[in-house]
Amino acid sequence: MEHFSLFVLMSFLLILLPGPDTGLATQNTIVYGRKGGIQTALGSAGGTMLHTLAAVLGLSALIVKSALLFSIFKYAGALYLIYLGVTSLMALRRPKNALPQAARHDGRSPLLQGLLTNMLNPKVAVFFLTFLPQFLIAGANPVVPFLLMGLTYTVMTVVWMVLYVCLLDRIGAWMKRPNVQRAMQGVTGFVLVGFGLKLALERRP
């Protein structure tokens, strides 16, 4: 593997860009508190590792090359994001005092939400197949470098998202106000729906 330090730098810059995982972590931190946000981050990390293994095994290449498989993953991921966003928006119809400060999961697992949001996003598969190979030595066995880069990217993502969740949770009493929570939940709900629609309209590379 070549230029590992450059890979780390480029990965860090990419991780800072907000995406569906960040939107979901924001929502779950607001609704469920820090624990829910961290569980979402860990679920997302699990999805990233699954994409890494898929890239190593060649499954990601199969999904990218097959229009049918790519569409299945794309629309499944888009529908799931839209479902999460609409569910969040529908929750705003409850009375204000029904939105608890540390809401119960109501049967929904933030860990599973993070995993599915990441795993069902074919753009992540495309990312692993286009970004990681740039740092491989020509002709070398890609298995170990792919695993190392995937693990590094996953750890960096978890560290950043946990810091983000903790910062969001510690903003203070202002974030704890019911009106602010409802407003933030509404915004993140629309953001998740937007990400879902964007993913649905994404063309296969």
C-alpha positions as a printed Julia matrix, in Angstrom:
205×3 Matrix{Float64}:
   0.0     0.0     0.0
   1.32    3.43   -0.96
   0.93    6.83    0.69
  -0.94    5.64    3.78
  -0.65    9.09    5.37
  -2.28   10.63    2.28
  -5.06    8.03    2.54
  -5.65    9.03    6.17
  -5.76   12.74    5.28
  -8.13   12.22    2.35
 -10.34    9.93    4.44
 -10.54   12.53    7.21
 -11.68   15.22    4.76
 -14.3    12.88    3.29
 -15.56   11.87    6.74
 -16.17   15.53    7.6
 -18.65   15.83    4.73
 -22.2    15.3     6.09
 -24.21   12.44    4.67
 -27.12   10.15    5.58
 -25.17    8.63    8.49
 -24.57   12.07    9.99
 -28.21   13.04    9.53
 -29.39    9.86   11.22
 -26.91   10.25   14.09
 -28.13   13.83   14.58
 -31.75   12.74   14.72
 -31.13    9.85   17.11
 -29.0    12.0    19.39
 -31.8    14.57   19.61
 -34.51   11.95   20.15
 -32.73    9.28   22.19
 -29.8    11.16   23.71
 -26.08   10.46   23.54
 -26.5     6.7    23.89
 -28.77    6.56   20.83
 -26.35    8.68   18.79
 -23.36    6.51   19.7
 -25.3     3.35   18.88
 -26.12    4.84   15.49
 -22.42    5.57   14.9
 -21.48    1.99   15.82
 -24.16    0.63   13.5
 -22.82    2.77   10.68
 -19.32    1.47   11.42
 -20.62   -2.09   11.13
 -22.02   -1.23    7.7
 -18.66    0.2     6.63
 -16.87   -2.99    7.66
 -19.41   -5.08    5.74
 -18.74   -2.94    2.66
 -15.0    -3.52    3.19
 -15.48   -7.29    3.31
 -17.75   -7.1     0.27
 -15.06   -5.2    -1.64
 -12.46   -7.82   -0.69
 -14.74  -10.67   -1.77
 -15.71   -8.97   -5.02
 -19.37   -8.52   -4.12
 -19.19   -4.74   -4.39
 -17.85   -5.01   -7.93
 -20.75   -7.31   -8.79
 -23.29   -4.82   -7.4
 -21.71   -1.9    -9.26
 -21.55   -3.8   -12.57
 -25.07   -5.23  -12.34
 -27.74   -2.64  -13.11
 -30.38   -4.79  -11.43
 -28.46   -5.35   -8.18
 -27.39   -1.72   -8.05
 -31.0    -0.59   -8.48
 -32.25   -3.0    -5.82
 -29.76   -1.68   -3.26
 -30.29    1.91   -4.35
 -34.06    1.89   -4.04
 -34.04   -0.19   -0.86
 -31.65    2.29    0.74
 -33.62    5.27   -0.56
 -36.93    3.9     0.71
 -35.39    3.18    4.11
 -34.04    6.72    4.44
 -37.37    8.17    3.38
 -39.14    5.89    5.87
 -36.9     7.12    8.69
 -37.43   10.75    7.7
 -41.22   10.42    7.38
 -41.4     8.56   10.7
 -39.5    11.4    12.34
 -41.82   14.0    10.81
 -44.95   12.07   11.81
 -43.69   11.95   15.4
 -44.0    15.75   15.47
 -47.78   15.36   15.37
 -47.72   14.07   18.93
 -48.45   16.53   21.75
 -45.38   18.48   22.85
 -45.28   16.75   26.22
 -45.22   13.38   24.43
 -41.71   14.0    23.09
 -39.5    12.92   26.02
 -36.07   14.32   26.63
 -34.54   10.84   26.56
 -37.06    9.07   24.38
 -37.54    5.34   24.41
 -36.56    3.52   21.24
 -40.17    2.43   20.73
 -38.98   -0.84   19.22
 -36.56    0.9    16.84
 -32.89    0.18   17.32
 -30.5     3.08   16.54
 -27.75    0.47   16.07
 -29.78   -1.34   13.39
 -30.82    1.94   11.79
 -27.17    2.98   11.43
 -26.23   -0.44   10.03
 -29.02   -0.56    7.44
 -28.6     3.07    6.35
 -24.94    2.45    5.58
 -25.26   -1.1     4.26
 -28.08   -0.33    1.81
 -26.26    2.63    0.26
 -24.63    1.46   -3.0
 -22.68    4.73   -3.17
 -20.57    3.41   -0.29
 -19.75    0.32   -2.38
 -18.8     2.57   -5.3
 -16.63    4.64   -2.95
 -14.7     1.59   -1.75
 -14.13    0.37   -5.3
 -12.93    3.73   -6.62
 -11.18    5.39   -3.68
  -9.26    2.57   -1.97
  -7.56    1.1    -5.09
  -5.78    4.43   -5.67
  -3.56    3.63   -2.69
  -2.69    0.06   -3.69
   0.64   -0.97   -5.13
   0.19   -2.19   -8.7
   0.12   -5.97   -8.9
   0.01   -6.48   -5.13
  -2.54   -8.7    -3.38
  -5.31   -6.25   -2.38
  -6.84   -8.28    0.49
  -4.7    -7.11    3.42
  -4.41   -3.45    2.27
  -8.18   -3.3     1.66
  -8.88   -4.66    5.13
  -6.36   -2.27    6.71
  -7.75    0.77    4.9
 -11.35   -0.27    5.6
 -10.59   -0.73    9.29
  -8.74    2.6     9.43
 -11.6     4.41    7.71
 -14.12    2.78   10.05
 -12.21    3.71   13.21
 -11.77    7.31   12.02
 -15.49    7.52   11.22
 -16.48    6.19   14.64
 -14.14    8.59   16.46
 -15.47   11.58   14.52
 -19.12   10.62   14.88
 -18.81    9.89   18.61
 -17.15   13.29   19.12
 -19.91   14.9    17.06
 -22.64   13.12   19.04
 -21.07   14.05   22.39
 -20.74   17.69   21.31
 -24.34   17.71   20.13
 -25.49   16.18   23.39
 -23.49   18.64   25.51
 -24.61   21.83   23.81
 -26.68   22.42   26.92
 -30.13   23.24   28.12
 -30.95   24.97   24.85
 -30.97   21.6    23.04
 -33.12   20.1    25.79
 -36.0    22.51   25.21
 -39.0    20.68   23.71
 -39.52   23.32   21.01
 -35.88   23.12   19.93
 -35.94   19.32   19.95
 -39.05   19.3    17.79
 -37.55   21.83   15.36
 -34.29   19.86   15.07
 -36.17   16.62   14.65
 -38.24   18.21   11.88
 -35.13   19.49   10.1
 -33.33   16.14   10.29
 -36.5    14.38    9.15
 -36.58   16.53    6.0
 -32.82   16.0     5.54
 -33.22   12.2     5.67
 -36.08   12.35    3.16
 -33.87   14.55    0.96
 -30.98   12.1     1.15
 -33.39    9.29    0.28
 -34.7    11.12   -2.79
 -31.15   12.03   -3.85
 -30.11    8.39   -3.57
 -33.17    7.24   -5.55
 -32.26    9.61   -8.39
 -28.59    8.61   -8.37
 -27.4     7.15  -11.65
 -25.27    4.02  -11.81
 -21.61    4.89  -12.44
